Amino acid sequence: MNLEDIFLASTHGKEPKQLYQPIEYVIMQPGKRVRPRLVQLSAELFDGDPTCALYIGAAFEMLHNFTLIHDDIMDKAPIRRGKETVYKKWNSNIAILSGDALANMALQQILNADMECEARFKVIDIFIKTSLEVCEGQQYDLNFETSDHVTIEEYLKMIRLKTAVMLAGCLKAGAILSGASAEDQETIYKFGIDLGIAFQLKDDLLDLYADHEVFGKKKGMDIQDNKKTYLYLQALEDASPEQHKELKTLFASDSGNFNEKLSRVMAIYESLRIKEKIEAVADGYIENALSTLEAINLPSSKKENLKEMTLQLCKRTK
Amino acid sequence: MNLEDIFLASTHGKEPKQLYQPIEYVIMQPGKRVRPRLVQLSAELFDGDPTCALYIGAAFEMLHNFTLIHDDIMDKAPIRRGKETVYKKWNSNIAILSGDALANMALQQILNADMECEARFKVIDIFIKTSLEVCEGQQYDLNFETSDHVTIEEYLKMIRLKTAVMLAGCLKAGAILSGASAEDQETIYKFGIDLGIAFQLKDDLLDLYADHEVFGKKKGMDIQDNKKTYLYLQALEDASPEQHKELKTLFASDSGNFNEKLSRVMAIYESLRIKEKIEAVADGYIENALSTLEAINLPSSKKENLKEMTLQLCKRTK
């Protein structure tokens, strides 16, 4: 039994096929499966049941994919993981509805997992809290598109909600299903928040500095969408008055030549060493995460896999 | 404590306001509150805790409103309950996201209710099953828009999923929270399915034959959207070859003069006595529902409120 078996069991051959085929298309795409791996690693750390962790991991992976399906409608994103998005391949109605269905199918996996009633209740609680916070994060992200005054602090709050809480939620759920103490649940959650913020900063960097064949998205989509990422906000802070004015102008335009816009923005970022600065910020979060992990009173050897995963996510190319 | 207190506690003053204001706008609109009333009546029948029933009722009402927010995007519906829809008043991104958030807030109400762990698990189970089936029903409904061969049987399956399972789910949840037997849970669910189908047939009739000031929707929206309702499908079955051809032509057109289309369709329905026929079908479901209710081994006096509600829903004008 693996993740894909669980996914197929809940989609394959189901009717109406117009609803279930887009779901299968999305969740069966090869992905990093970061969220299930985090549930599994947390359950390993706290000696939880691996089969139970597999179902909870499936739930979070489905939740994550549900958010991608809906986000892609809102962002009008044509490509994800190198393939057409549901919204583009089918249409936005199908994408709304299959996303809605997938969110429910995610919860069903928590009901399918074999666990004590109270632990299940707590997993559902963190799952729903996470899911609601991700909506809040996405709303802040949408707000930022039309806002002229986004601070770095606001940006960090947004990515904490949109990205970090889900990684943290996976780790906490892994701890809950393993019967870890309330204190350990909170510690691993805190670890996940820092990891998640670093993960998102890395994602922001990859938008510009990845091998885009490997990354699976078009280069500079954040710039095309005028997303106020940490890169942009840091650049605004460090820019000369001329650069500041140019950045503002570039990020206010909707049309024009995209390649020209991209190369102008990248030139400013390079002159300000934005890549190096954001990498340093991300490294700071990773260090925090790792020292939080140290605080858990378990042998260091048990934490190796989680540490390795943390560093992998930091050095990833896609 | 009433429903509105629960709603406001989960929306009022919450940030980001762009997310929570549309939710508050929708759930605070005066409505029939059919679903909470069904949970309450079922809990009364089986001697359940009214406060617990209130939370579970709030959960279903929020779920219902979530489906309306998303359906209105898909149907491009400008007006609901006499007011602008979220999609129209704000935009479709806000409607997608606030709908997603509302679905999670609904589940949180089930976690807020004071109940035994196993009963809560069963309520969540029926709640999620219901929610997924509603998605399936909506997908069938969308499929029918472009399908040329919808049978009455397929239509009934669609409204069972889209409408009836939620009413039935409310009743079953009321039975679960009251500790009713598994048999009684299934009986009240079956009662709810028949009630729900009758309720939807009544809704189809109201689209044409309501006082539309009271009903709160524009007259003939189903006809404008070329919805294959029971009225249309029955008319096709009973039509003369000329009427059959005209109906097919009228329901294939997207543009043209709406008032002319509406009056042509209504003339055909009148000549075929469609209103009376569908009323008779709905009455049949109500009779079935009431005789199912009889089968529950409780004094007849305890069932009076549920019977009265059933008849109210049948004779409603909005």
mmCIF file of N, CA and C in Angstrom, chain A residues 136 139-140 143, chain B residues 11-24 90 94 98:
data_model
loop_
_atom_site.group_PDB
_atom_site.id
_atom_site.type_symbol
_atom_site.label_atom_id
_atom_site.label_comp_id
_atom_site.label_asym_id
_atom_site.label_seq_id
_atom_site.Cartn_x
_atom_site.Cartn_y
_atom_site.Cartn_z
ATOM 1 N N GLU A 136 -6.999 31.975 4.422
ATOM 2 C CA GLU A 136 -6.644 33.332 4.854
ATOM 3 C C GLU A 136 -5.362 33.797 4.154
ATOM 4 N N GLN A 139 -6.014 34.689 0.645
ATOM 5 C CA GLN A 139 -6.698 35.984 0.550
ATOM 6 C C GLN A 139 -5.708 37.134 0.713
ATOM 7 N N TYR A 140 -4.795 37.028 1.691
ATOM 8 C CA TYR A 140 -3.756 38.071 1.830
ATOM 9 C C TYR A 140 -2.934 38.171 0.549
ATOM 10 N N ASN A 143 -4.885 40.032 -1.880
ATOM 11 C CA ASN A 143 -4.909 41.448 -1.492
ATOM 12 C C ASN A 143 -3.625 42.164 -1.909
ATOM 13 N N THR B 11 -17.306 34.828 12.300
ATOM 14 C CA THR B 11 -16.969 35.738 11.200
ATOM 15 C C THR B 11 -16.627 37.150 11.664
ATOM 16 N N HIS B 12 -17.334 37.605 12.708
ATOM 17 C CA HIS B 12 -17.311 39.046 12.967
ATOM 18 C C HIS B 12 -15.954 39.538 13.459
ATOM 19 N N GLY B 13 -15.433 40.539 12.755
ATOM 20 C CA GLY B 13 -14.156 41.130 13.124
ATOM 21 C C GLY B 13 -12.951 40.299 12.720
ATOM 22 N N LYS B 14 -13.196 39.166 12.060
ATOM 23 C CA LYS B 14 -12.075 38.302 11.661
ATOM 24 C C LYS B 14 -11.324 38.896 10.464
ATOM 25 N N GLU B 15 -10.034 38.623 10.425
ATOM 26 C CA GLU B 15 -9.165 39.083 9.335
ATOM 27 C C GLU B 15 -8.662 37.898 8.512
ATOM 28 N N PRO B 16 -8.425 38.068 7.233
ATOM 29 C CA PRO B 16 -8.641 39.267 6.423
ATOM 30 C C PRO B 16 -10.130 39.488 6.128
ATOM 31 N N LYS B 17 -10.538 40.740 6.253
ATOM 32 C CA LYS B 17 -11.961 41.044 6.121
ATOM 33 C C LYS B 17 -12.495 40.745 4.718
ATOM 34 N N GLN B 18 -11.617 40.805 3.711
ATOM 35 C CA GLN B 18 -12.049 40.473 2.348
ATOM 36 C C GLN B 18 -12.559 39.028 2.252
ATOM 37 N N LEU B 19 -12.064 38.185 3.172
ATOM 38 C CA LEU B 19 -12.483 36.787 3.203
ATOM 39 C C LEU B 19 -13.750 36.607 4.030
ATOM 40 N N TYR B 20 -13.796 37.267 5.202
ATOM 41 C CA TYR B 20 -14.879 36.988 6.153
ATOM 42 C C TYR B 20 -16.136 37.818 5.933
ATOM 43 N N GLN B 21 -15.984 39.020 5.327
ATOM 44 C CA GLN B 21 -17.188 39.833 5.104
ATOM 45 C C GLN B 21 -18.185 39.188 4.137
ATOM 46 N N PRO B 22 -17.716 38.641 3.018
ATOM 47 C CA PRO B 22 -18.683 37.978 2.127
ATOM 48 C C PRO B 22 -19.382 36.798 2.812
ATOM 49 N N ILE B 23 -18.649 36.097 3.676
ATOM 50 C CA ILE B 23 -19.256 34.970 4.394
ATOM 51 C C ILE B 23 -20.351 35.478 5.319
ATOM 52 N N GLU B 24 -20.047 36.538 6.075
ATOM 53 C CA GLU B 24 -21.041 37.096 6.991
ATOM 54 C C GLU B 24 -22.256 37.615 6.212
ATOM 55 N N TRP B 90 -18.895 40.890 -5.203
ATOM 56 C CA TRP B 90 -17.444 40.994 -5.154
ATOM 57 C C TRP B 90 -16.904 40.488 -6.497
ATOM 58 N N ILE B 94 -13.028 35.975 -4.939
ATOM 59 C CA ILE B 94 -13.525 36.117 -3.565
ATOM 60 C C ILE B 94 -14.573 35.041 -3.263
ATOM 61 N N SER B 98 -13.953 32.503 -0.306
ATOM 62 C CA SER B 98 -14.791 32.601 0.894
ATOM 63 C C SER B 98 -15.662 31.354 1.014
#
